[in-house]
mmCIF file of C-alpha atoms and ligand atoms in Angstrom:
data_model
loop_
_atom_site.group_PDB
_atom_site.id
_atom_site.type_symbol
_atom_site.label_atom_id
_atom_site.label_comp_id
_atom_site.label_asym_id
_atom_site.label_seq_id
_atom_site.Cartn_x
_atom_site.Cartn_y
_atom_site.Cartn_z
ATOM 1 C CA UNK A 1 0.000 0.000 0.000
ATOM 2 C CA UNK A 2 1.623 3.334 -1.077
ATOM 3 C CA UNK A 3 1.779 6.125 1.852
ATOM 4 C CA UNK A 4 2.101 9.145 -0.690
ATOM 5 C CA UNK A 5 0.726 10.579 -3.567
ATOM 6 C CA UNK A 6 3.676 12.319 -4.975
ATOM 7 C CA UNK A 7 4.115 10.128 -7.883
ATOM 8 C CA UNK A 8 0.953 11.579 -9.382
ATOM 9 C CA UNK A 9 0.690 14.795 -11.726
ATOM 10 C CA UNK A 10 -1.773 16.485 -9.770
ATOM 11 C CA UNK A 11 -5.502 16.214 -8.455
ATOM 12 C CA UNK A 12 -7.715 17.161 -10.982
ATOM 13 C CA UNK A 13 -10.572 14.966 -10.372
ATOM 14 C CA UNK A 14 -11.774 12.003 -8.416
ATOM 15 C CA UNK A 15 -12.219 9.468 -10.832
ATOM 16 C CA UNK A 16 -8.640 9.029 -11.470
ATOM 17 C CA UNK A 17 -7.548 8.129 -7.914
ATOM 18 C CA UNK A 18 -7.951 4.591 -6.781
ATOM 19 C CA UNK A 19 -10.229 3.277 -3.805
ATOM 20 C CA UNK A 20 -6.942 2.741 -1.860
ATOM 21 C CA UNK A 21 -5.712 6.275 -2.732
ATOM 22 C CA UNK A 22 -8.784 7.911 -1.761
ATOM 23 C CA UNK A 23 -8.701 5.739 1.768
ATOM 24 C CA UNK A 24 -4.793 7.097 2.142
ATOM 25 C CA UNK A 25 -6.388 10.691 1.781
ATOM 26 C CA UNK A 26 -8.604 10.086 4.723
ATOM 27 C CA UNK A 27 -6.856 8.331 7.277
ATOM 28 C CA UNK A 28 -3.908 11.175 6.611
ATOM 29 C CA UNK A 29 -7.187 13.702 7.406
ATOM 30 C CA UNK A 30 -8.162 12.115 10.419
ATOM 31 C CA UNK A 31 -4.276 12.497 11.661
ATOM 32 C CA UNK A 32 -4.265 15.763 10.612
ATOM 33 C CA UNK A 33 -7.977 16.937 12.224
ATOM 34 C CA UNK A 34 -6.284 15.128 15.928
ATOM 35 C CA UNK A 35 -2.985 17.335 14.807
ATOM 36 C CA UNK A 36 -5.092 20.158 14.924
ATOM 37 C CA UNK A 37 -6.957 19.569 17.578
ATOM 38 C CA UNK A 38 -4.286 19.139 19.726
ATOM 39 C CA UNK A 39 -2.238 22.211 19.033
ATOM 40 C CA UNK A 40 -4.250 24.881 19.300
ATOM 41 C CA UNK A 41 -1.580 26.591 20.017
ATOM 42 C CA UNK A 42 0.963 26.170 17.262
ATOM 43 C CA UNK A 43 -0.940 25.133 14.484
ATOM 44 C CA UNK A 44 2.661 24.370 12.544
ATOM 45 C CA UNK A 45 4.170 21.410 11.108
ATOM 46 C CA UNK A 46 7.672 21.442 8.883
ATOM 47 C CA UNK A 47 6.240 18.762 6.480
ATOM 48 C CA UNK A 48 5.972 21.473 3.627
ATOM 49 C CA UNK A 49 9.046 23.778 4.363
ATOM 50 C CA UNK A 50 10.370 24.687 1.314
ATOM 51 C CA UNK A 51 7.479 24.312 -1.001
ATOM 52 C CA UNK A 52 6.182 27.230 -2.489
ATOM 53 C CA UNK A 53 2.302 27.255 -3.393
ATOM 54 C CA UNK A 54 -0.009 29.688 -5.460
ATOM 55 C CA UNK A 55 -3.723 29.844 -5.435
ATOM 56 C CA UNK A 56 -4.979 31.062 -8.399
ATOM 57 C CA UNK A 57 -8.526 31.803 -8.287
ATOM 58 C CA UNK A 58 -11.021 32.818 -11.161
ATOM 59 C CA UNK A 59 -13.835 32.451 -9.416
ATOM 60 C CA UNK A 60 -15.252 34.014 -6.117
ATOM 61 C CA UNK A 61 -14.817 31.475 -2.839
ATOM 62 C CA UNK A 62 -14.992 31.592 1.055
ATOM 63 C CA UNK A 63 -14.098 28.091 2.462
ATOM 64 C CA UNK A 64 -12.030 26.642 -0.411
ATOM 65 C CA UNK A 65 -9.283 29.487 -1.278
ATOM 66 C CA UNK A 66 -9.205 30.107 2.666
ATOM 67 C CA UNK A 67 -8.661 26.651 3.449
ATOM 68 C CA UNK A 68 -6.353 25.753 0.915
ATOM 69 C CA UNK A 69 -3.990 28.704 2.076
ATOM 70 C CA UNK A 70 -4.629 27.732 5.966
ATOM 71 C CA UNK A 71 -3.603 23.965 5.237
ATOM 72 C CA UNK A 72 -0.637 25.295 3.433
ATOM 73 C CA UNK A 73 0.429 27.103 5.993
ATOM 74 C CA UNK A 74 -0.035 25.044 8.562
ATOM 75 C CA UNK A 75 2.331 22.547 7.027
ATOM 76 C CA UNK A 76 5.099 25.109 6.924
ATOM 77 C CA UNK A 77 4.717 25.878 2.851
ATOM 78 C CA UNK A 78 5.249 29.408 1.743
ATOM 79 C CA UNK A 79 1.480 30.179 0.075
ATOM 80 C CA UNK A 80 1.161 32.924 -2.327
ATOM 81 C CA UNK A 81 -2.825 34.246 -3.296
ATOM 82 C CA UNK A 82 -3.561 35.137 -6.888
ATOM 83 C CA UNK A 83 -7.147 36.507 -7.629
ATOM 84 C CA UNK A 84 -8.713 37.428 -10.755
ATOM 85 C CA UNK A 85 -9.123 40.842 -9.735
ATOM 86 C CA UNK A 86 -5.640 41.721 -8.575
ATOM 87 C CA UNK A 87 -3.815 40.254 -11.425
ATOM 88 C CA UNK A 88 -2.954 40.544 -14.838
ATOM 89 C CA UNK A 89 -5.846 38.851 -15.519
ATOM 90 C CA UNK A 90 -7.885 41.642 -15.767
ATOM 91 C CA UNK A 91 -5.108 43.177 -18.746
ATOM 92 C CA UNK A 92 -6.460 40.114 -21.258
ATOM 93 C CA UNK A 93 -3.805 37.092 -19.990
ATOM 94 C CA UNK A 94 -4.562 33.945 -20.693
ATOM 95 C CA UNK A 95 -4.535 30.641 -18.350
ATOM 96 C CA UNK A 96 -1.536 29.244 -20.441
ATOM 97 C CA UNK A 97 1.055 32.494 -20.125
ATOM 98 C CA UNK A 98 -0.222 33.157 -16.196
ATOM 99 C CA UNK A 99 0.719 29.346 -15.310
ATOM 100 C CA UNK A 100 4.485 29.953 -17.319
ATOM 101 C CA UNK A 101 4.818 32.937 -15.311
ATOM 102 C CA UNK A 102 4.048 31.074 -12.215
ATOM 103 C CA UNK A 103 5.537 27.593 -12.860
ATOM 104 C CA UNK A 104 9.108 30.148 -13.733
ATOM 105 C CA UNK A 105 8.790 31.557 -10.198
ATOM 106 C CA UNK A 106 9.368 27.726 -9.003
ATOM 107 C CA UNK A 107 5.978 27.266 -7.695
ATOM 108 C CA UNK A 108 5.534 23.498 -6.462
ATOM 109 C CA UNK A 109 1.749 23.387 -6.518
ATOM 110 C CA UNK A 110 -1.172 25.548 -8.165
ATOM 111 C CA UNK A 111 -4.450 25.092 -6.744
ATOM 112 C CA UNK A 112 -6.878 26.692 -9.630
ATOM 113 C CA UNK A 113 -10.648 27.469 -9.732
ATOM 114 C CA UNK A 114 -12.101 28.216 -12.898
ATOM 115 C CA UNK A 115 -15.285 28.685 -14.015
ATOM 116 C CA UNK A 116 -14.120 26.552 -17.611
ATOM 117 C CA UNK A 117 -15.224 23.311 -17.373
ATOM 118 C CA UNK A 118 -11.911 21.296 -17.644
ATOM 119 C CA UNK A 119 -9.459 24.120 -17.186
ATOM 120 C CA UNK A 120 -7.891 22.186 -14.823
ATOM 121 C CA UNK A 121 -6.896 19.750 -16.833
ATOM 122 C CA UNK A 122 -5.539 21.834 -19.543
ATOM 123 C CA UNK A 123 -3.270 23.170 -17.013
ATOM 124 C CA UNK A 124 -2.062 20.270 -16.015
ATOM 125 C CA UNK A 125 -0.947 19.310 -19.588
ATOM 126 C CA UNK A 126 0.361 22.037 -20.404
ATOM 127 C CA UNK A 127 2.479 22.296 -17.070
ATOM 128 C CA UNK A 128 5.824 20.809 -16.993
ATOM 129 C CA UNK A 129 6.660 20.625 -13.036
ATOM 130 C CA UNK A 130 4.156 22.332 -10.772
ATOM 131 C CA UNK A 131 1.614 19.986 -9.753
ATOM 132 C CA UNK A 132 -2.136 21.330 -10.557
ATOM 133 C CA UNK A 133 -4.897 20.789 -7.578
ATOM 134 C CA UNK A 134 -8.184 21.530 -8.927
ATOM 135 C CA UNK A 135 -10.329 23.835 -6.531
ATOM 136 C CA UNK A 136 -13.250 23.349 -8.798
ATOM 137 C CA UNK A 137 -13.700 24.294 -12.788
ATOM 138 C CA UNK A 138 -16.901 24.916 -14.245
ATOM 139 C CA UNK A 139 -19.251 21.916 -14.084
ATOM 140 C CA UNK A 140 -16.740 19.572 -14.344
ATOM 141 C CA UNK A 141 -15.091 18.677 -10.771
ATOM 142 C CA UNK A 142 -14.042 19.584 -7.099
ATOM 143 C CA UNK A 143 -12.297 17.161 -5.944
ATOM 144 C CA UNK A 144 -11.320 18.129 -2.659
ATOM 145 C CA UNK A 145 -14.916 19.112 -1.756
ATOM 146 C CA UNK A 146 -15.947 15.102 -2.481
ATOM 147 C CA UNK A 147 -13.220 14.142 -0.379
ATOM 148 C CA UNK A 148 -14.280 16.225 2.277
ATOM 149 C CA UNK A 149 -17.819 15.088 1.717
ATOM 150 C CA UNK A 150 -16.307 11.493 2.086
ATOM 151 C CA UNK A 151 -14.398 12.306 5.542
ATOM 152 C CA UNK A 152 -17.335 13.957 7.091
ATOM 153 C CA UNK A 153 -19.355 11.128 6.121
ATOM 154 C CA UNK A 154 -17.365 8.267 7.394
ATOM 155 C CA UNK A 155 -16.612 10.319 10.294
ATOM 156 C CA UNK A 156 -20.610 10.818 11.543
ATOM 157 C CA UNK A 157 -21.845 7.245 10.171
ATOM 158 C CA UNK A 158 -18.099 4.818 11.006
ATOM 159 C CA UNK A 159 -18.263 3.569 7.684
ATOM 160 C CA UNK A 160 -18.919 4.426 3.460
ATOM 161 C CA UNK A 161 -19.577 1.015 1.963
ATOM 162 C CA UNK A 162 -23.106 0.421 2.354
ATOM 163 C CA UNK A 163 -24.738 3.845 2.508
ATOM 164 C CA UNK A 164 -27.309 5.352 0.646
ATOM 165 C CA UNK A 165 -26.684 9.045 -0.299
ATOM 166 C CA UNK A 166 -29.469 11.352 -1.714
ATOM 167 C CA UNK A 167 -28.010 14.466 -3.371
ATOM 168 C CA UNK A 168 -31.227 17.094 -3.971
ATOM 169 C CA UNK A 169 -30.984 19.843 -6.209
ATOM 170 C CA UNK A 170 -28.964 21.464 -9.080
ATOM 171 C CA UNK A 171 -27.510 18.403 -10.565
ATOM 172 C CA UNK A 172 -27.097 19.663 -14.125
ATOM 173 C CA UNK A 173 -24.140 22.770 -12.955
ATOM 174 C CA UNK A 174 -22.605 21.284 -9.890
ATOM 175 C CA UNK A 175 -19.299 20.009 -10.059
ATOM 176 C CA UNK A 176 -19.272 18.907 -6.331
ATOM 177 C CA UNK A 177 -22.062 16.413 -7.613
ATOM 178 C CA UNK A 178 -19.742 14.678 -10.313
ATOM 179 C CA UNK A 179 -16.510 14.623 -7.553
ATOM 180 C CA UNK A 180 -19.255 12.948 -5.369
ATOM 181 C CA UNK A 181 -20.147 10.044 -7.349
ATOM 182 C CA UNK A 182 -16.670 9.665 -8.805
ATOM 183 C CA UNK A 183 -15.640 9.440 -4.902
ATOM 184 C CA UNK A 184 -18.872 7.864 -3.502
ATOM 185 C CA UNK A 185 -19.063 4.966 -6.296
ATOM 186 C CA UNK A 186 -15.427 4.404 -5.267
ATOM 187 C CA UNK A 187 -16.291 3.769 -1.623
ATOM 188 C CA UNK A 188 -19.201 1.689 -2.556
ATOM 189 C CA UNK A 189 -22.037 4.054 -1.673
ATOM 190 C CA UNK A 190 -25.530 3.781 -3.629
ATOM 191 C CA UNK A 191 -25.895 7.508 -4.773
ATOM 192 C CA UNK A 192 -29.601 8.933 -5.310
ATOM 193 C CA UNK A 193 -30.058 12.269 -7.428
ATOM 194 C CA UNK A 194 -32.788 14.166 -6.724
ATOM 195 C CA UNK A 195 -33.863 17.038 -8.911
ATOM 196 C CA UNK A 196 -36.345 19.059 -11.124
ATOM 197 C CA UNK A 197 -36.409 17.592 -14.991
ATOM 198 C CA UNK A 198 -34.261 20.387 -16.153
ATOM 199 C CA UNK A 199 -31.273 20.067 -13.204
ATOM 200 C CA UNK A 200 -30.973 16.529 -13.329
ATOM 201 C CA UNK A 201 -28.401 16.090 -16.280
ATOM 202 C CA UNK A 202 -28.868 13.602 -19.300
ATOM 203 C CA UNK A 203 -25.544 11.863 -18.606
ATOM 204 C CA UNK A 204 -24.314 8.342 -18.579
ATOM 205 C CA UNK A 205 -23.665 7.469 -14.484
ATOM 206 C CA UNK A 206 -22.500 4.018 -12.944
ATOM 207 C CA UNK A 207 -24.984 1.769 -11.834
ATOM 208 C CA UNK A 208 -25.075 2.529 -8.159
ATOM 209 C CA UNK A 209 -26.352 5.800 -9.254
ATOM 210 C CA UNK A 210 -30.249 6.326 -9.831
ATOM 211 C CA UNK A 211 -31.708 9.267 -10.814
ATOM 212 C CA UNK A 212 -35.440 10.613 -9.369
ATOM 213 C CA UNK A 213 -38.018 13.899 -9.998
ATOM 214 C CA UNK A 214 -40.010 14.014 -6.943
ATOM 215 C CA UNK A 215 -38.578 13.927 -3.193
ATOM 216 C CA UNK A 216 -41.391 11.416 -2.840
ATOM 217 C CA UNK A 217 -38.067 8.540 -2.746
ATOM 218 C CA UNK A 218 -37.077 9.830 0.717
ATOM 219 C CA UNK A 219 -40.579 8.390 1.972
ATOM 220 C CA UNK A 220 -39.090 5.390 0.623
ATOM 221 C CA UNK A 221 -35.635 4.781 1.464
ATOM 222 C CA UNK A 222 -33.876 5.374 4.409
ATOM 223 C CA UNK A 223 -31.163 7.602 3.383
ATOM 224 C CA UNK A 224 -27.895 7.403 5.714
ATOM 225 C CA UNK A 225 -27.464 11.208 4.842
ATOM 226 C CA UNK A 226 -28.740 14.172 2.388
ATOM 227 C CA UNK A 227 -26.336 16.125 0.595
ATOM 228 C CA UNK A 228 -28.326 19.466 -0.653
ATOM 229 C CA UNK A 229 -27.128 21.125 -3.652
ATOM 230 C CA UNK A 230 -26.970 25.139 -3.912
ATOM 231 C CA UNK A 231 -28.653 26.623 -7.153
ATOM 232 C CA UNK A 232 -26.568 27.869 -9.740
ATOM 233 C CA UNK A 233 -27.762 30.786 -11.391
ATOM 234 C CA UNK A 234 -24.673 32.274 -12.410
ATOM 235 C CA UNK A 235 -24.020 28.844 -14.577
ATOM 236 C CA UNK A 236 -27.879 29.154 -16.302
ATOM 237 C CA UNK A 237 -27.920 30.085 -19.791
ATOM 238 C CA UNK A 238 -30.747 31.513 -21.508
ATOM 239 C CA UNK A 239 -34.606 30.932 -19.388
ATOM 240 C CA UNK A 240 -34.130 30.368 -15.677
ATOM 241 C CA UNK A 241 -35.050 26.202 -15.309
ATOM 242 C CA UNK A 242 -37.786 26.832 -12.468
ATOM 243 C CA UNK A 243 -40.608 28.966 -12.078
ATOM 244 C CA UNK A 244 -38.818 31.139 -8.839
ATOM 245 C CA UNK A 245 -37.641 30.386 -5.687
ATOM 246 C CA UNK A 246 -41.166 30.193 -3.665
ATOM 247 C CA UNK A 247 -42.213 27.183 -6.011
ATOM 248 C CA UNK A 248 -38.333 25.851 -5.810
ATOM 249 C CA UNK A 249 -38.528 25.773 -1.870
ATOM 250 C CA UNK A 250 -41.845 24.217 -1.790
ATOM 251 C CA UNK A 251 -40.840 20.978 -4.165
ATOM 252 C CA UNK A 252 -37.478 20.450 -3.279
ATOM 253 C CA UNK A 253 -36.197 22.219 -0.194
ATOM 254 C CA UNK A 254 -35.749 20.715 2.784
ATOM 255 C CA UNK A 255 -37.781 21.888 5.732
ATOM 256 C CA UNK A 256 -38.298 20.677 9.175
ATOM 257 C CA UNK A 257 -41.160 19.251 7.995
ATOM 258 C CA UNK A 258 -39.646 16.915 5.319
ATOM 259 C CA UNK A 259 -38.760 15.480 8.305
ATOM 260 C CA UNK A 260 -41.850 14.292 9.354
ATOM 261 C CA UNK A 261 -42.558 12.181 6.733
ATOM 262 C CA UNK A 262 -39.204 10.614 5.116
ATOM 263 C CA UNK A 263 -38.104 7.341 6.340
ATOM 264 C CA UNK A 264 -34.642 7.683 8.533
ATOM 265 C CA UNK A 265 -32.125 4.629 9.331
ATOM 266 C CA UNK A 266 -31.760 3.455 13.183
ATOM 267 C CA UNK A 267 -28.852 5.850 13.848
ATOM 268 C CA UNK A 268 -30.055 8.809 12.016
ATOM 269 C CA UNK A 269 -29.768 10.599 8.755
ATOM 270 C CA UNK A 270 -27.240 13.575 8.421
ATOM 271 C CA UNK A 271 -27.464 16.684 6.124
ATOM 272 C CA UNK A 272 -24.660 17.925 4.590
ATOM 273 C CA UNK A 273 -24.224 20.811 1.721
ATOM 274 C CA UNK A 274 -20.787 22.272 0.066
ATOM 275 C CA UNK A 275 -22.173 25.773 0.801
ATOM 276 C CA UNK A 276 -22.487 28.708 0.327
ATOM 277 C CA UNK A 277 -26.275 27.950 0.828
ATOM 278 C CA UNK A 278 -29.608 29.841 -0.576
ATOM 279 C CA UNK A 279 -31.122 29.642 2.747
ATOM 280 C CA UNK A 280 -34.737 29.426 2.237
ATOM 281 C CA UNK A 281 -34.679 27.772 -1.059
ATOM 282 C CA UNK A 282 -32.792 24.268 -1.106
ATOM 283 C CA UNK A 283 -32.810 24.651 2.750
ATOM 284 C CA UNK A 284 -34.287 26.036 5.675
ATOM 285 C CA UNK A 285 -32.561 28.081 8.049
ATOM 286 C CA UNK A 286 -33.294 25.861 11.106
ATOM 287 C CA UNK A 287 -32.324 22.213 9.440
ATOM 288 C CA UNK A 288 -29.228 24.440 7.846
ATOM 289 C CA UNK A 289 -27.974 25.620 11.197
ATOM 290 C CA UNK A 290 -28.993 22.298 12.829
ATOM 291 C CA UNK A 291 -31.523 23.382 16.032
ATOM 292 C CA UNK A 292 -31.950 19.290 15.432
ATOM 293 C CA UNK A 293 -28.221 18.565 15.256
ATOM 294 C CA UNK A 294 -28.905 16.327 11.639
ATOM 295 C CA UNK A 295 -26.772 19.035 10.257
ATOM 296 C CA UNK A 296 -22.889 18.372 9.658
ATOM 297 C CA UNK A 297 -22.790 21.661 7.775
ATOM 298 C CA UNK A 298 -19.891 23.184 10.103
ATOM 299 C CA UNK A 299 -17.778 20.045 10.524
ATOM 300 C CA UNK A 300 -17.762 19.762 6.504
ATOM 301 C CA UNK A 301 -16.000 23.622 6.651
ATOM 302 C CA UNK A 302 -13.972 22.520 9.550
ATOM 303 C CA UNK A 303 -12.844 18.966 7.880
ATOM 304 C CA UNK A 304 -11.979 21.196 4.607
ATOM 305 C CA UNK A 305 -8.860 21.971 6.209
ATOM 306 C CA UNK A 306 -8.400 18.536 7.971
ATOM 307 C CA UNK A 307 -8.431 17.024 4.085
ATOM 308 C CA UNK A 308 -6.814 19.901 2.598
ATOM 309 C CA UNK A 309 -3.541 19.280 4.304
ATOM 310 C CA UNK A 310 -3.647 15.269 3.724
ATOM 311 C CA UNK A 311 -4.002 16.334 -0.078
ATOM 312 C CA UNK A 312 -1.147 18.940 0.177
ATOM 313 C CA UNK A 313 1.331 16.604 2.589
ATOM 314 C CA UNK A 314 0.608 13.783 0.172
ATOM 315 C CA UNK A 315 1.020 15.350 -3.206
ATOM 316 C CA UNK A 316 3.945 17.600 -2.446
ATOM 317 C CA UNK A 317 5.975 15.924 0.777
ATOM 318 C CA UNK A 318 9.165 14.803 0.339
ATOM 319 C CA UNK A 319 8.759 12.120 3.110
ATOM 320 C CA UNK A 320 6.762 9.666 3.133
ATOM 321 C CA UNK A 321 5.458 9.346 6.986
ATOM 322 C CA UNK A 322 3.283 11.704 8.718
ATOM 323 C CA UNK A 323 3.431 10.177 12.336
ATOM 324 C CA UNK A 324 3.252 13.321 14.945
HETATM 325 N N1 CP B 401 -17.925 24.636 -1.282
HETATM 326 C C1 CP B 401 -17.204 25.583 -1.875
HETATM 327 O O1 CP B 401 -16.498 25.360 -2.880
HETATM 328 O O2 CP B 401 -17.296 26.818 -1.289
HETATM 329 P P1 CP B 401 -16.514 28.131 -1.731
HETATM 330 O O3 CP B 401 -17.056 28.551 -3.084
HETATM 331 O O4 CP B 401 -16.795 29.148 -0.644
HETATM 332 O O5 CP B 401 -15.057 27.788 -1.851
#
């Protein structure tokens, strides 16, 4: 069993990592979440000293960008922040010269959002020694956020094989959704989509993933957990894909009292979401912030960095071990 990741090109998406690779990323996330939690104090490790890390975002983000540069820090890397609005971005440069220019600073790693479907993987072709971590392009994948997904979700039920996932909402624009299965199909969990007509996307999935219009299915299966998916306006093209948010809310959001009537497993179902959250339209303020405690919402942002430094130790480490 290998105990690094460093012989791979970069994390682009989840597909391409093996079950056994994926498992390395969480156990290294539990170590580094009891790290954490331990040293309040000194939040500091020298496992990255000497690595040199950019995050180049395209896109607007909270708990991903902010993560990524805590984890990197935290590890002892030197972390550099590159936004679309500060850089020469906004003077017409494209993706391919602003990577040369970085990769010739000796930058180890790049961790890129884009709102390009794919762009990560351009970048990582056209790279020749920085290693690309995708923080999410277009539709396509975020790869970090399914691990996360996976941690939290192993962490609250003690196990993935064997659990039923329902993920409600805008399908058709998320790329959380397509890390998800890619990770969840991995780990053997029986993934549910749950959607309008026009978010649930006309794509070829594995067989352990089943697609449904109505949130009628959670009065028959007991989910283990409920991932809810945000809305993505700023992806629609053309004629919004629902009537407005009022008639959104009242077919697919969850409420307290969805509650009453879905069918729940002996030890509970858990709701996650990726955030940030439409509060009031896929969800309701009071199962969001948990008054019920189904909600994992704030150990998925607090796990972000957990996973975030497994991915960075393991990717860009020169050792091997991370026993401290
Ligand atoms: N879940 C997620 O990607 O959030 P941010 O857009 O805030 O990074």
């Amino acid at each position: 069993m290998t105990n690094s990741l460093k012989h791979l090109p970069g994390l682009v998406d989840l597909k391409s990592l093996t079950q056994n690779e994926i498992e390395l990323i969480l156990s290294t996330a539990k170590k580094m979440k009891t790290f954490l939690r331990n040293n309040q104090e000194h939040k500091k490790l020298d496992i990255l000293k000497g690595k040199s890390l950019a995050t180049l975002f395209y896109e607007a983000s909270t708990r991903t960008r902010t993560s990524f540069e805590l984890a990197g820090k935290y590890l002892g890397a030197d972390v550099v922040n590159i936004s679309k609005a500060t850089s020469s971005i906004t003077k017409g440069e494209n993706l391919r010269d602003t990577l040369h220019v970085l990769e010739r600073m000796h930058f180890d790693g790049i961790i890129l959002r884009s709102p390009y479907s794919g762009a990560s993987v351009y970048a990582q072709n056209i790279l020749t020694r920085a290693k690309i971590i995708n923080a999410g392009d277009g539709q396509y994948q975020h790869p970090s956020q399914g691990l996360l997904n996976l941690f939290t979700l192993q962490e609250k039920k003690g196990r993935l094989a064997g659990l039923k996932v329902a993920i409600i909402g805008d399908v058709l624009h998320s790329r959380v959704v397509r890390s998800d299965i890619d990770g969840m199909s991995k780990m053997g969990i029986e993934v549910h989509l749950i959607g309008a007509k026009t978010f649930l996307p006309r794509e070829n999935f594995a067989p352990n993933v089943h697609l449904h219009e109505s949130l009628d299915v959670l009065k028959e299966i007991a989910f283990d957990a409920i991932e809810m998916l945000r809305i993505q306006s700023e992806r629609e093209k053309g004629e919004p894909l629902f009537p407005n948010n009022r008639e959104y809310a009242r077919l697919y959001g969850l409420t307290e009292e969805t509650f009453k009537h879905i069918k729940t497993p002996k030890d509970g179902v858990v709701i996650l979401h990726p955030g940030p959250k439409n509060l009031g339209v896929e969800i309701s303020p009071k199962v969001a912030y948990g008054a019920d405690s189904l909600s994992v919402i704030d150990e998925q942002v607090e796990n972000g960095i957990s996973v975030r430094m497994a991915i960075l130790a393991l990717f860009f480490a020169n050792k091997d071990n991370f026993d401290f």
